[in-house]
Short mmCIF file of C-alpha atoms in Angstrom, two decimals:
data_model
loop_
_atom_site.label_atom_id
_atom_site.label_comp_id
_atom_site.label_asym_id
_atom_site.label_seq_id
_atom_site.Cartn_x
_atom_site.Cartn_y
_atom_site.Cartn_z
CA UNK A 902 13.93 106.44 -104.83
CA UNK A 903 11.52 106.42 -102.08
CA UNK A 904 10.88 108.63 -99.39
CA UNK A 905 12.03 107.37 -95.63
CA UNK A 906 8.66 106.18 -93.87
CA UNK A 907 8.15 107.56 -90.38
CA UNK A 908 8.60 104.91 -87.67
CA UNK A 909 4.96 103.96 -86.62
CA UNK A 910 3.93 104.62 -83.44
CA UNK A 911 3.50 101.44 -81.83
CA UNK A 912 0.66 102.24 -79.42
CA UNK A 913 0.70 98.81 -77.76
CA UNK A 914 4.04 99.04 -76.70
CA UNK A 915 3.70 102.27 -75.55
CA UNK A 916 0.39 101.41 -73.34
CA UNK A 917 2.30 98.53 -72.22
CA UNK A 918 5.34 100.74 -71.02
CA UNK A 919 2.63 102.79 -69.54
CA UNK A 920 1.78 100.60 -67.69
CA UNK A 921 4.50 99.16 -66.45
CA UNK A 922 6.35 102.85 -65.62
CA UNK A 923 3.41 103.16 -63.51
CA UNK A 924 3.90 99.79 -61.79
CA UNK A 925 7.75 100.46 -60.73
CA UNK A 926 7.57 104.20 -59.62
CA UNK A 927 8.15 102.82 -55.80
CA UNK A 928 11.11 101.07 -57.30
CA UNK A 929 12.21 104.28 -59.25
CA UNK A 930 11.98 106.43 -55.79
CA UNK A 931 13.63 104.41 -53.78
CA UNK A 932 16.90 103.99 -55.55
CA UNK A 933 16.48 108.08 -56.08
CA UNK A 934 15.63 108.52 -52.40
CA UNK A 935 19.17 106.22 -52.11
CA UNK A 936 21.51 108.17 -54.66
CA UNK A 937 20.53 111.66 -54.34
CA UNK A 938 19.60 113.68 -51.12
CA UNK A 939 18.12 116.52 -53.08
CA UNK A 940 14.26 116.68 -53.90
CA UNK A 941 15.08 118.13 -56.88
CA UNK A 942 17.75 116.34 -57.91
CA UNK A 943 16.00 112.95 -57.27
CA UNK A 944 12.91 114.28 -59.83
CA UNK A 945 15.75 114.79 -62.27
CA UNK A 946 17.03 111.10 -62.09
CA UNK A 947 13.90 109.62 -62.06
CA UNK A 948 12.99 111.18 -65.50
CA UNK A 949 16.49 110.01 -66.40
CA UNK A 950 15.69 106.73 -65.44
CA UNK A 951 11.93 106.59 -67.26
CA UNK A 952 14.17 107.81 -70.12
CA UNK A 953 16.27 104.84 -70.02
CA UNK A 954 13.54 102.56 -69.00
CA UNK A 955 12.05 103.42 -71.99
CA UNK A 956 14.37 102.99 -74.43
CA UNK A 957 15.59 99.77 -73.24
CA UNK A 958 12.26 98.32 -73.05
CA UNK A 959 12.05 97.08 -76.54
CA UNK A 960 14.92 95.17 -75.15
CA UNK A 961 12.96 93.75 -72.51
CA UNK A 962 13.11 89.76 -73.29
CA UNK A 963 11.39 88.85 -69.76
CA UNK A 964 14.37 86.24 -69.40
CA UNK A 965 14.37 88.19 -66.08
CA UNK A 966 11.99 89.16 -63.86
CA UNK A 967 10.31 93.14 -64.65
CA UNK A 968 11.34 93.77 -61.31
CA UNK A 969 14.91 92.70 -61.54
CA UNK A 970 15.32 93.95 -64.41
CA UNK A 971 13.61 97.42 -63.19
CA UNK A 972 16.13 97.51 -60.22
CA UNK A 973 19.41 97.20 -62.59
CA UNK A 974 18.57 99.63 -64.89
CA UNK A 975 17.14 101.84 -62.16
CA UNK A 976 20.38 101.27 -60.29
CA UNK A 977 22.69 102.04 -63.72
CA UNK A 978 21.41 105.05 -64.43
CA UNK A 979 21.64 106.33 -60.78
CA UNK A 980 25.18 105.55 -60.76
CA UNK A 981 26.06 107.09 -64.06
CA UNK A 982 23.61 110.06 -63.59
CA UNK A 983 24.84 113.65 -63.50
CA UNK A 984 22.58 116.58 -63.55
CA UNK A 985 23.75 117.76 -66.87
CA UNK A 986 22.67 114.88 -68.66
CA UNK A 987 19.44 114.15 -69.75
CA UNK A 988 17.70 117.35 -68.68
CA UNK A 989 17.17 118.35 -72.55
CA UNK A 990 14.47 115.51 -72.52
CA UNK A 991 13.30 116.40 -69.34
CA UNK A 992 9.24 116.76 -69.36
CA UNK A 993 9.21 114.23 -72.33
CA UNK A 994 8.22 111.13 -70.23
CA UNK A 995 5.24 110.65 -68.53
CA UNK A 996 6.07 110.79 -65.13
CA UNK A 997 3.89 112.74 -63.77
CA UNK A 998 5.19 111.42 -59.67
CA UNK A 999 4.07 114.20 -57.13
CA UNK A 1000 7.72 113.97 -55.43
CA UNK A 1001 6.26 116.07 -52.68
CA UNK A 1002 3.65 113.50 -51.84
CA UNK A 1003 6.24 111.08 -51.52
CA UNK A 1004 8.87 112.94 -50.32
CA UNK A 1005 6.35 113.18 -47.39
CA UNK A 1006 5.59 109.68 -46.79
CA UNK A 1007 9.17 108.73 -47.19
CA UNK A 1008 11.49 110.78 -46.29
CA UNK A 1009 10.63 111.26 -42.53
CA UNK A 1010 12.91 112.73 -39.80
CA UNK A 1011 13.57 110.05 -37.59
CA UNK A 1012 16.57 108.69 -35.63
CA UNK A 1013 16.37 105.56 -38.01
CA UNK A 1014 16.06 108.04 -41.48
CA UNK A 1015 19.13 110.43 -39.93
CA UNK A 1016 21.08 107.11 -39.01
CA UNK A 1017 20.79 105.61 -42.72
CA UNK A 1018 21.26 109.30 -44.13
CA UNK A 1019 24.40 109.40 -42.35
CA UNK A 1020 25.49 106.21 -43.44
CA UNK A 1021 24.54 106.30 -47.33
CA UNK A 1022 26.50 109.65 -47.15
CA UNK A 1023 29.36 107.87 -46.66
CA UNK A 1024 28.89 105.11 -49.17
CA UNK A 1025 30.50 104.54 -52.61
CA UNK A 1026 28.22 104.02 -55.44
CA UNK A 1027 28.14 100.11 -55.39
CA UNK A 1028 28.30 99.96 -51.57
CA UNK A 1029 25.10 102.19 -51.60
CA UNK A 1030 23.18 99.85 -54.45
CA UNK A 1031 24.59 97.08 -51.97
CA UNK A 1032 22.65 99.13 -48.84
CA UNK A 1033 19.47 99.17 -50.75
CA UNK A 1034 19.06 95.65 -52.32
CA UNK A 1035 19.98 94.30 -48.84
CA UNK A 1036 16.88 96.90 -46.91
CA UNK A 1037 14.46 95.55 -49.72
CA UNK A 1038 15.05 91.98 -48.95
CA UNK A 1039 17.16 90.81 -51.19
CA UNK A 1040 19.97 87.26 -50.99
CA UNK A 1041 23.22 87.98 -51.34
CA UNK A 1042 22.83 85.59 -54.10
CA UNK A 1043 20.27 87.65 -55.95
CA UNK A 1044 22.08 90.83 -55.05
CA UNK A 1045 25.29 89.51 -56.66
CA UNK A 1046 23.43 88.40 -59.72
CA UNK A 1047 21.99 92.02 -59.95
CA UNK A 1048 25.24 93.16 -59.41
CA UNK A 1049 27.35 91.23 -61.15
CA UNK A 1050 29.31 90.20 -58.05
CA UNK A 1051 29.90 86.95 -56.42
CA UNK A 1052 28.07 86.38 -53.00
CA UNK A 1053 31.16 86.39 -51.35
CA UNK A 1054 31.76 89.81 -51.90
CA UNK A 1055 28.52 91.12 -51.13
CA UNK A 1056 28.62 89.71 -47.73
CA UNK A 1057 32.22 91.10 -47.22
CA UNK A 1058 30.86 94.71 -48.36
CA UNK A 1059 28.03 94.32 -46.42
CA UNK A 1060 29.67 93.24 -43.05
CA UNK A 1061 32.01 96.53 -43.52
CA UNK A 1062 28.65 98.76 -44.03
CA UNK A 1063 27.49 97.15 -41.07
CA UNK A 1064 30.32 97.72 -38.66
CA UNK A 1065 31.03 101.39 -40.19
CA UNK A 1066 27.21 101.45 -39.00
CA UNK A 1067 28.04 100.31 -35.51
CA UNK A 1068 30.52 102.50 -35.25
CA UNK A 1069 29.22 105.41 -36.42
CA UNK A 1070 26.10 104.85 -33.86
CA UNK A 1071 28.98 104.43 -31.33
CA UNK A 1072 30.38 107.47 -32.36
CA UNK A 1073 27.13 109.62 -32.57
CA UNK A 1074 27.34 110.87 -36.32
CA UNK A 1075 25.10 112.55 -37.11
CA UNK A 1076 24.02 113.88 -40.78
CA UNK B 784 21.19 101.05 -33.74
CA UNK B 785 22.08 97.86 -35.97
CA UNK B 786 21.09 96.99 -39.26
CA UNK B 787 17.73 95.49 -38.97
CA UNK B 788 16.43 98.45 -37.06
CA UNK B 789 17.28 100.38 -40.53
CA UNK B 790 15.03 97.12 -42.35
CA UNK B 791 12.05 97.88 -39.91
CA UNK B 792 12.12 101.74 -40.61
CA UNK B 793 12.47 100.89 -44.98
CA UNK B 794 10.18 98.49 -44.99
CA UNK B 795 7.64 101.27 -42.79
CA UNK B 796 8.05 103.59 -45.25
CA UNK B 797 7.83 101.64 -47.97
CA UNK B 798 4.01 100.16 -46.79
CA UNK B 799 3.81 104.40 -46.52
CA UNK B 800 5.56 104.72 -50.10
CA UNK B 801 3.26 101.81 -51.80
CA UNK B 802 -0.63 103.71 -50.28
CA UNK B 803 0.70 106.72 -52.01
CA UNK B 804 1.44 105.61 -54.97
CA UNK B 805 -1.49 103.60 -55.11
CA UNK B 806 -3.43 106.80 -54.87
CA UNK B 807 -0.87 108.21 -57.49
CA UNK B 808 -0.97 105.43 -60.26
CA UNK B 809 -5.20 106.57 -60.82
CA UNK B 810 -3.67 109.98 -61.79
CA UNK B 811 -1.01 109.25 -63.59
CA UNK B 812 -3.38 107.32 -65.73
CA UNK B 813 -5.63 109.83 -66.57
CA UNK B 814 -2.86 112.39 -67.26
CA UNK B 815 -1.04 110.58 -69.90
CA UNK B 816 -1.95 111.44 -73.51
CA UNK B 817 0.35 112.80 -76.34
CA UNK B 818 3.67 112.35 -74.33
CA UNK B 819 6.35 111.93 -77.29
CA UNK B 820 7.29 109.04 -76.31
CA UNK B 821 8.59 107.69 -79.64
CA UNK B 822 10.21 110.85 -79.84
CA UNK B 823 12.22 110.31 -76.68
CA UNK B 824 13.49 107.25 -78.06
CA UNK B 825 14.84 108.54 -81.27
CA UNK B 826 16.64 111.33 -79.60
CA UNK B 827 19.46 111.63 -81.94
CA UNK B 828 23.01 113.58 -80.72
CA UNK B 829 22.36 116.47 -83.23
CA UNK B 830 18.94 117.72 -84.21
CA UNK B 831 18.40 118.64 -87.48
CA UNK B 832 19.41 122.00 -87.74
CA UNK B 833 22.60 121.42 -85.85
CA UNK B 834 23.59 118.15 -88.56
CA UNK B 835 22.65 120.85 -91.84
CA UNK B 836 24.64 123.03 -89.77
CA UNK B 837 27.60 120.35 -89.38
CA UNK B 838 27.28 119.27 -93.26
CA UNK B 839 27.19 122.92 -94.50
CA UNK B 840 30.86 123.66 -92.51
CA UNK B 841 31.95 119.82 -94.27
CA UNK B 842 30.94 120.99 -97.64
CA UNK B 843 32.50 124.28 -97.59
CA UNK B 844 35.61 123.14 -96.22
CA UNK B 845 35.75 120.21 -99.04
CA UNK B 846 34.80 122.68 -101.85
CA UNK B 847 37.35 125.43 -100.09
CA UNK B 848 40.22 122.69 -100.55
CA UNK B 849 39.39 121.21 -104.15
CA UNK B 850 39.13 124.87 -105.02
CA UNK B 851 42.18 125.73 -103.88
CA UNK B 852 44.09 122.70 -105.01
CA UNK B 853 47.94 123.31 -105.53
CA UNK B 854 48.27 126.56 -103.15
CA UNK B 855 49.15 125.26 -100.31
CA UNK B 856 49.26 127.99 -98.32
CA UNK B 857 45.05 127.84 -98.33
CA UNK B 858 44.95 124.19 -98.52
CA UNK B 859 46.61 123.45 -95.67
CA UNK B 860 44.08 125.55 -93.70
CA UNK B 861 41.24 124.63 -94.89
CA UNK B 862 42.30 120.36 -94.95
CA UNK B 863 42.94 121.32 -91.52
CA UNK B 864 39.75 122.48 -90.38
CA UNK B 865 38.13 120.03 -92.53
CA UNK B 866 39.48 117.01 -90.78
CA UNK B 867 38.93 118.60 -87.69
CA UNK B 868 35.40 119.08 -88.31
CA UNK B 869 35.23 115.39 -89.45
CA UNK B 870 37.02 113.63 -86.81
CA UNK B 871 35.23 115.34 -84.40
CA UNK B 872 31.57 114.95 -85.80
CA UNK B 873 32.54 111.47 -86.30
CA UNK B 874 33.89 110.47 -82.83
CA UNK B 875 30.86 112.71 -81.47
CA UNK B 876 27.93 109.81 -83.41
CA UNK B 877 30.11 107.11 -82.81
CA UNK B 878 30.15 107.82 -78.85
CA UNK B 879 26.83 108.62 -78.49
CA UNK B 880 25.79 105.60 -80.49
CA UNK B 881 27.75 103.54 -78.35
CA UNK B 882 26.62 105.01 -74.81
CA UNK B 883 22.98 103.96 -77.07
CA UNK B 884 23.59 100.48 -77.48
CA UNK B 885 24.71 100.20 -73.79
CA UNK B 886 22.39 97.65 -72.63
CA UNK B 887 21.68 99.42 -69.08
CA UNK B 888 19.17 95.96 -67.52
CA UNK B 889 23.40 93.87 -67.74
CA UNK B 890 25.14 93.23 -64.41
CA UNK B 891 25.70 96.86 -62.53
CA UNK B 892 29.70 96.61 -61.87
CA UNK B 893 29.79 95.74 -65.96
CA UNK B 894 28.00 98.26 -66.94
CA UNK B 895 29.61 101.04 -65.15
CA UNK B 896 32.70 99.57 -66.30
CA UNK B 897 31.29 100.05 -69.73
CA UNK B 898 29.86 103.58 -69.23
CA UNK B 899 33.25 105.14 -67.54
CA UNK B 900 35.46 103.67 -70.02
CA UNK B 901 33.30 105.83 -72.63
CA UNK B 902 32.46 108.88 -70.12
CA UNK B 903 36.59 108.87 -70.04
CA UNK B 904 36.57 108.68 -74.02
CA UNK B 905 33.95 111.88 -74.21
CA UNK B 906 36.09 113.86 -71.77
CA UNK B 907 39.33 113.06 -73.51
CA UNK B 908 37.75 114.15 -76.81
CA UNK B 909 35.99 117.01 -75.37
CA UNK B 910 39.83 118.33 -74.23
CA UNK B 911 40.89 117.73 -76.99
CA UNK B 912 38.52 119.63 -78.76
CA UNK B 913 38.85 122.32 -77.29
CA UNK B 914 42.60 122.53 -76.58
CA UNK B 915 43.29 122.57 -80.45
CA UNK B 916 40.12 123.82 -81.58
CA UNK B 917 41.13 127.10 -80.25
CA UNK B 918 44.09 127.50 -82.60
CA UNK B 919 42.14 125.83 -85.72
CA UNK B 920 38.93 128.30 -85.61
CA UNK B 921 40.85 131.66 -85.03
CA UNK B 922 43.77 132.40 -87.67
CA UNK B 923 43.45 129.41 -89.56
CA UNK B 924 39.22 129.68 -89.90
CA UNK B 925 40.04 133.52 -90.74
CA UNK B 926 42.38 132.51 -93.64
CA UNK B 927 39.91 130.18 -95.25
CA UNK B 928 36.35 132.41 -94.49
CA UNK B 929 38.24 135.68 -96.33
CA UNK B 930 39.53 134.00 -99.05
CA UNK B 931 36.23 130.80 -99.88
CA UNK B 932 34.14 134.12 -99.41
CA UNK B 933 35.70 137.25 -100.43
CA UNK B 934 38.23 136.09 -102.25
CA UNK B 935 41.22 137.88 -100.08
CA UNK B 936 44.32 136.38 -99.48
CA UNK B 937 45.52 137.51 -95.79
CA UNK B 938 48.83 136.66 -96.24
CA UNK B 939 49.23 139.55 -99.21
CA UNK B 940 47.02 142.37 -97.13
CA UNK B 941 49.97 143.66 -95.92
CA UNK B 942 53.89 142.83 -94.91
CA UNK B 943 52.85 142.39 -91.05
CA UNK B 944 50.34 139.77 -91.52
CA UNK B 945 52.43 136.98 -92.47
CA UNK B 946 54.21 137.36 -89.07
CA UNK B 947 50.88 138.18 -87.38
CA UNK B 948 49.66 134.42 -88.44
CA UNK B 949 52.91 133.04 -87.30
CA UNK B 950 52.67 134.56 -84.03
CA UNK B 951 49.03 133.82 -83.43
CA UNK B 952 49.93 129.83 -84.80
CA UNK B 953 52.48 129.95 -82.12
CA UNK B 954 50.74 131.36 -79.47
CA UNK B 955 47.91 129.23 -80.17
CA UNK B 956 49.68 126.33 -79.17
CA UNK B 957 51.75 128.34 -76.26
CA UNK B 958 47.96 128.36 -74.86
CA UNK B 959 47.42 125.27 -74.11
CA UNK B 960 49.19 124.32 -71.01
CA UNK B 961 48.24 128.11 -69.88
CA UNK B 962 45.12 127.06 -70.26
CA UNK B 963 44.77 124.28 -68.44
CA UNK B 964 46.49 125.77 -65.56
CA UNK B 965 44.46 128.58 -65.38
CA UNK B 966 41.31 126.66 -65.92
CA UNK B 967 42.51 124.74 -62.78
CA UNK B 968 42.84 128.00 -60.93
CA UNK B 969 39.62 129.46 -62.07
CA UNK B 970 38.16 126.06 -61.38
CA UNK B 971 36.52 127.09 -57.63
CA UNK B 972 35.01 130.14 -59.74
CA UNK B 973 33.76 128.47 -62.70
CA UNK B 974 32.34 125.76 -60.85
CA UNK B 975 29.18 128.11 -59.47
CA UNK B 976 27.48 127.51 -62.10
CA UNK B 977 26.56 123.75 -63.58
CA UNK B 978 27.20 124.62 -66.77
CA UNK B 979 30.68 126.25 -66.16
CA UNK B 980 31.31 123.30 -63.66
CA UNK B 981 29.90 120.98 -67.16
CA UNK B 982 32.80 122.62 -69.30
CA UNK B 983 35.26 123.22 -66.85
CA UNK B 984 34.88 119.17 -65.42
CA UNK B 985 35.65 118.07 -69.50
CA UNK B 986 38.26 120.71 -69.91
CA UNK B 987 40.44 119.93 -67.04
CA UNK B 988 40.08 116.41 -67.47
CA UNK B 989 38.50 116.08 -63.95
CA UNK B 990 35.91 113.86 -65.73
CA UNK B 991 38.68 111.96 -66.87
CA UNK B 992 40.09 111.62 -63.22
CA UNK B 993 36.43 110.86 -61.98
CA UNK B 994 35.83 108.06 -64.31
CA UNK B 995 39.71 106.52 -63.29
CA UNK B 996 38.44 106.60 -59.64
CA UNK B 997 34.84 105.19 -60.23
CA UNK B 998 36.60 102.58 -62.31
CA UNK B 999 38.71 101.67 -59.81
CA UNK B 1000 36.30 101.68 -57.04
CA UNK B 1001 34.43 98.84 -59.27
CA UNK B 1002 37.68 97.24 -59.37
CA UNK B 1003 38.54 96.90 -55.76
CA UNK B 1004 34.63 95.37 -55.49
CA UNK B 1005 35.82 91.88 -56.19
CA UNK B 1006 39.17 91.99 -54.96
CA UNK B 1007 37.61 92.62 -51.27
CA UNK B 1008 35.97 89.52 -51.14
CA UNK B 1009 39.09 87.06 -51.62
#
């Protein structure tokens, strides 16, 4: 019988996740800046979702764009996250993101940042992953696809977000 | 204030976002040596203490049992607490293998579908657990430990403890809806701290009820649009 072999370290991949991590941290903020209004609670999703990133990048066929790709399993773990979860590997990955830094050139106090606060608060998880693919430019089409929704319903969601915007601007919510 | 006023502001701090990170990608570079990250990946549910731990209690149970063949007032115990301890182990690896092989880059509605069908399977098992668990590993665990390791038979200390077991068997089970409503009362209490909130959420079944509503959240998604 022969002993089990260690798994070898594949050093490529891992420079190439590198890499790549390092290439979709803007990504990686914004859909924590998006699902959780704590500081500290977006540091622990975005270790939860370099975790994830990680492991699914074997998986990574490049059928899809990286970026797409980035965004729905950014967008999946955000969803699914809860504090508990995860924070045994916290520290493991490499993401070494000064949240502070970008905290500060982000998250600014403005009528605009209170406004979309105020609004995201009020969101469902889809509707918010609906908010953010629409701000970053996004087609319904490509939205849906991300989604797994038709356009139709994207634009339906999206015209209620708007309105509930209106009226909450009408209103003057504030967060 | 109308939705492309929100656009102008992202997309303003996003140019901000992007010169930061810029500045941030040169130091992430240099700071990333010996990070584990093979080790993150093979994460396993138990570590290796915990699994000798798991196949120790497996072993003893199964040797308790074969041991004891033919008196069933020990093997009935200790089968007990043996298929406890194996149904449970096994549904533990065979959920977190599952939540594993979710493939988190599919569709996002189908994969939350995915994950709160098994986030309502953990917190179903996890009630479960505990709700009989409680009976199993008190009179039950007692009966097998004195007699696999001392070789005493409780039910022959004395003429009281045959009733005492009964009692304790009954009670067990008395416990469980007094549980649950008093872990609903204590709930507001409990929920202070995130690991008492953790337990309490899987206990209650409020994990349960919070995957139903996510789930049907992503159900409505579609149905909005016709």
């Amino acid at each position: 019988m022969t002993a089990p072999v260690a798994p070898v370290l594949d050093e490529t991949e891992e420079a190439r996740f590198l890499a790549f991590l390092s290439a979709q941290q803007r990504t990686l903020y914004k859909v924590a800046y998006i699902y959780c209004r704590d500081p500290e609670d977006r540091r622990d999703l975005m270790q939860d979702m370099a975790i994830q990133l990680w492991r699914a990048f074997d998986r990574f066929d490049g059928r899809s764009a990286s970026s797409t790709w980035t965004w729905r399993v950014a967008m999946n773990v955000a969803i699914s996250h809860r504090r508990r979860e995860g924070r045994r590997l916290r520290d493991g990955l490499p993401l070494d993101f000064a949240m502070e830094i970008a905290d500060g050139a982000f998250d600014t106090d403005s009528v605009q940042s209170r406004e979309l606060r105020a609004l995201i608060d009020t969101l469902d998880e889809v509707s918010r992953a609906v908010v953010l693919l629409h701000l970053e430019g996004f087609e319904h089409t490509e939205i849906g696809e991300m989604l797994g929704a038709s356009p139709g319903a994207i634009a339906t969601r999206l015209n209620r977000i708007k309105t509930r915007l209106q009226n909450q601007y009408a209103e003057g919510v504030k967060p | 204030m109308t939705f492309d006023d929100l656009t102008a502001e992202w997309r303003a701090r996003d140019r901000a976002l992007e010169q930061v990170i810029a500045r941030q990608s040169l130091l992430l570079r240099e700071t990333l040596v010996d990070r584990h990250l093979e080790k993150v990946r093979r994460k396993r549910e138990m570590g290796p203490f915990s699994l000798a731990i798991y196949i120790a209690f497996l072993l003893g149970f199964g040797l308790f049992v074969s041991a004891n063949w033919g008196r069933w007032e020990f093997v009935v115990p200790g089968l007990a607490l043996l298929i406890w301890t194996g149904v449970m182990g096994a549904l533990s690896f065979a959920q977190h293998d599952r939540l594993r092989a979710v493939d988190f880059s599919a569709p996002v509605i189908e994969i939350q579908m995915r994950l709160t069908q098994l986030r309502a399977e953990r917190a179903r098992v996890f009630q479960w657990a505990f709700l009989t668990g409680q009976i199993l590993w008190w009179i039950p665990f007692v009966i097998v430990l004195f007699q696999g390791l001392f070789g005493v038979s409780l039910y022959e200390v004395s003429d009281f403890m045959q009733r005492f077991i009964t009692i304790n068997l009954i009670v067990g089970v008395a416990l469980i809806p007094v549980l649950l409503w008093i872990a609903h009362l204590a709930g507001p209490l409990l929920a202070r701290s995130s690991m008492g909130r953790s337990v309490l959420d899987s206990f209650t079944g409020r994990d349960l009820a919070e995957a139903r509503a996510l789930a049907a959240r992503l159900k409505t998604f579609e149905a909005e649009a016709a």
